[in-house]
């Protein structure tokens, strides 16, 4: 079974802090994604990566950055946390197979509260 | 831009009722289609997927979906729901063009099944 593991289930941080969310997958997937999930807004893509050291902006990248130094690990960084970044953060990975996307596998999510 | 529309935001059913959740997408080319489910407190998981072949696909827990290319639709169905089907359901599409790796998500449908 594919496993996508997020380092924390719950986090509480103060405004202005630098926050790191870590995600590790164990299936050698090329693609990794960070989403935030808010009620009524569905899943919104923050950043994704399709290779080590490669990253692309998603729909809402402002206030976030990412790092992918190893294929299995994809980190989301909130440079200076703000209250409007309070949300559920979801990491996912997927295989890129002969030019087609296969299904995405999700981690358990990190519920981040910024106070 | 590609988009996915889920017609029902909230659905309330009694046990044994039939379920149909609508999903339409806007993209004229080849697509891969997915339905995901998120049970309360759990991570997103794949219900079923369509890549090619028989447009009627069967997934886990008695769910099925039909891809109607002419209608750009991929509706989810279950003949008889159970209380345990209470969850949020997301339709997602990936457009197979070039190096596109992103999933496009609907906003989700919250299903409550009353015992």
PDB file of C-alpha atoms in Angstrom, chain A residues 11-85:
ATOM      1  CA  UNK A  11      -0.212  22.237  14.907  1.00  0.00           C
ATOM      2  CA  UNK A  12      -0.740  25.532  16.702  1.00  0.00           C
ATOM      3  CA  UNK A  13       1.580  28.376  15.751  1.00  0.00           C
ATOM      4  CA  UNK A  14       1.816  32.055  16.464  1.00  0.00           C
ATOM      5  CA  UNK A  15       1.408  34.807  13.902  1.00  0.00           C
ATOM      6  CA  UNK A  16       4.721  35.593  12.258  1.00  0.00           C
ATOM      7  CA  UNK A  17       6.329  32.236  12.972  1.00  0.00           C
ATOM      8  CA  UNK A  18       7.995  30.244  10.210  1.00  0.00           C
ATOM      9  CA  UNK A  19       6.173  26.927   9.877  1.00  0.00           C
ATOM     10  CA  UNK A  20       7.376  23.725   8.242  1.00  0.00           C
ATOM     11  CA  UNK A  21       4.988  20.976   7.179  1.00  0.00           C
ATOM     12  CA  UNK A  22       6.662  17.755   6.125  1.00  0.00           C
ATOM     13  CA  UNK A  23       5.379  15.010   3.858  1.00  0.00           C
ATOM     14  CA  UNK A  24       6.988  11.695   2.957  1.00  0.00           C
ATOM     15  CA  UNK A  25       5.791   9.080   0.468  1.00  0.00           C
ATOM     16  CA  UNK A  26       7.135   5.580   0.136  1.00  0.00           C
ATOM     17  CA  UNK A  27       6.192   4.605  -3.421  1.00  0.00           C
ATOM     18  CA  UNK A  28       8.750   6.420  -5.546  1.00  0.00           C
ATOM     19  CA  UNK A  29       6.104   8.725  -7.022  1.00  0.00           C
ATOM     20  CA  UNK A  30       7.297  11.549  -9.237  1.00  0.00           C
ATOM     21  CA  UNK A  31       4.477  13.951  -8.441  1.00  0.00           C
ATOM     22  CA  UNK A  32       3.834  15.474  -5.054  1.00  0.00           C
ATOM     23  CA  UNK A  33       1.263  18.095  -4.132  1.00  0.00           C
ATOM     24  CA  UNK A  34       0.302  20.406  -1.299  1.00  0.00           C
ATOM     25  CA  UNK A  35      -3.336  21.446  -0.955  1.00  0.00           C
ATOM     26  CA  UNK A  36      -5.304  23.340   1.593  1.00  0.00           C
ATOM     27  CA  UNK A  37      -8.861  22.301   2.354  1.00  0.00           C
ATOM     28  CA  UNK A  38     -11.372  24.785   3.701  1.00  0.00           C
ATOM     29  CA  UNK A  39     -15.137  24.307   4.165  1.00  0.00           C
ATOM     30  CA  UNK A  40     -17.024  25.176   0.998  1.00  0.00           C
ATOM     31  CA  UNK A  41     -13.861  25.801  -0.994  1.00  0.00           C
ATOM     32  CA  UNK A  42     -12.835  22.224  -1.755  1.00  0.00           C
ATOM     33  CA  UNK A  43      -9.174  21.455  -2.342  1.00  0.00           C
ATOM     34  CA  UNK A  44      -7.001  24.301  -3.525  1.00  0.00           C
ATOM     35  CA  UNK A  45      -3.559  23.552  -4.912  1.00  0.00           C
ATOM     36  CA  UNK A  46      -0.736  25.501  -3.294  1.00  0.00           C
ATOM     37  CA  UNK A  47       2.331  24.010  -4.984  1.00  0.00           C
ATOM     38  CA  UNK A  48       3.319  20.829  -6.696  1.00  0.00           C
ATOM     39  CA  UNK A  49       6.531  19.137  -7.740  1.00  0.00           C
ATOM     40  CA  UNK A  50       7.202  16.604 -10.448  1.00  0.00           C
ATOM     41  CA  UNK A  51      10.857  15.957  -9.716  1.00  0.00           C
ATOM     42  CA  UNK A  52      13.552  16.609  -7.181  1.00  0.00           C
ATOM     43  CA  UNK A  53      14.288  20.329  -6.910  1.00  0.00           C
ATOM     44  CA  UNK A  54      11.448  21.077  -9.341  1.00  0.00           C
ATOM     45  CA  UNK A  55       8.382  22.993  -8.214  1.00  0.00           C
ATOM     46  CA  UNK A  56       5.470  24.755  -9.778  1.00  0.00           C
ATOM     47  CA  UNK A  57       2.988  27.188  -8.332  1.00  0.00           C
ATOM     48  CA  UNK A  58      -0.551  26.076  -7.924  1.00  0.00           C
ATOM     49  CA  UNK A  59      -3.610  28.270  -7.574  1.00  0.00           C
ATOM     50  CA  UNK A  60      -2.804  29.906  -4.223  1.00  0.00           C
ATOM     51  CA  UNK A  61       0.974  30.036  -3.714  1.00  0.00           C
ATOM     52  CA  UNK A  62       1.148  33.419  -1.986  1.00  0.00           C
ATOM     53  CA  UNK A  63       2.651  33.209   1.481  1.00  0.00           C
ATOM     54  CA  UNK A  64       3.991  29.690   0.916  1.00  0.00           C
ATOM     55  CA  UNK A  65       7.123  28.082  -0.436  1.00  0.00           C
ATOM     56  CA  UNK A  66       8.156  24.462  -0.912  1.00  0.00           C
ATOM     57  CA  UNK A  67      11.241  22.315  -0.941  1.00  0.00           C
ATOM     58  CA  UNK A  68      11.926  18.969  -2.567  1.00  0.00           C
ATOM     59  CA  UNK A  69      15.479  17.888  -1.932  1.00  0.00           C
ATOM     60  CA  UNK A  70      14.729  14.160  -2.104  1.00  0.00           C
ATOM     61  CA  UNK A  71      12.181  12.345  -4.236  1.00  0.00           C
ATOM     62  CA  UNK A  72      10.249  10.989  -1.263  1.00  0.00           C
ATOM     63  CA  UNK A  73       9.982  14.226   0.715  1.00  0.00           C
ATOM     64  CA  UNK A  74       8.056  17.406  -0.043  1.00  0.00           C
ATOM     65  CA  UNK A  75       7.995  20.229   2.479  1.00  0.00           C
ATOM     66  CA  UNK A  76       5.616  23.162   2.696  1.00  0.00           C
ATOM     67  CA  UNK A  77       6.903  26.325   4.336  1.00  0.00           C
ATOM     68  CA  UNK A  78       4.853  29.195   5.650  1.00  0.00           C
ATOM     69  CA  UNK A  79       7.404  31.993   5.698  1.00  0.00           C
ATOM     70  CA  UNK A  80       5.483  34.127   8.201  1.00  0.00           C
ATOM     71  CA  UNK A  81       2.318  32.499   9.410  1.00  0.00           C
ATOM     72  CA  UNK A  82      -0.856  34.537   9.414  1.00  0.00           C
ATOM     73  CA  UNK A  83      -4.301  33.809  10.817  1.00  0.00           C
ATOM     74  CA  UNK A  84      -5.772  33.433   7.334  1.00  0.00           C
ATOM     75  CA  UNK A  85      -3.498  30.422   6.845  1.00  0.00           C
TER      76      UNK A  85
END
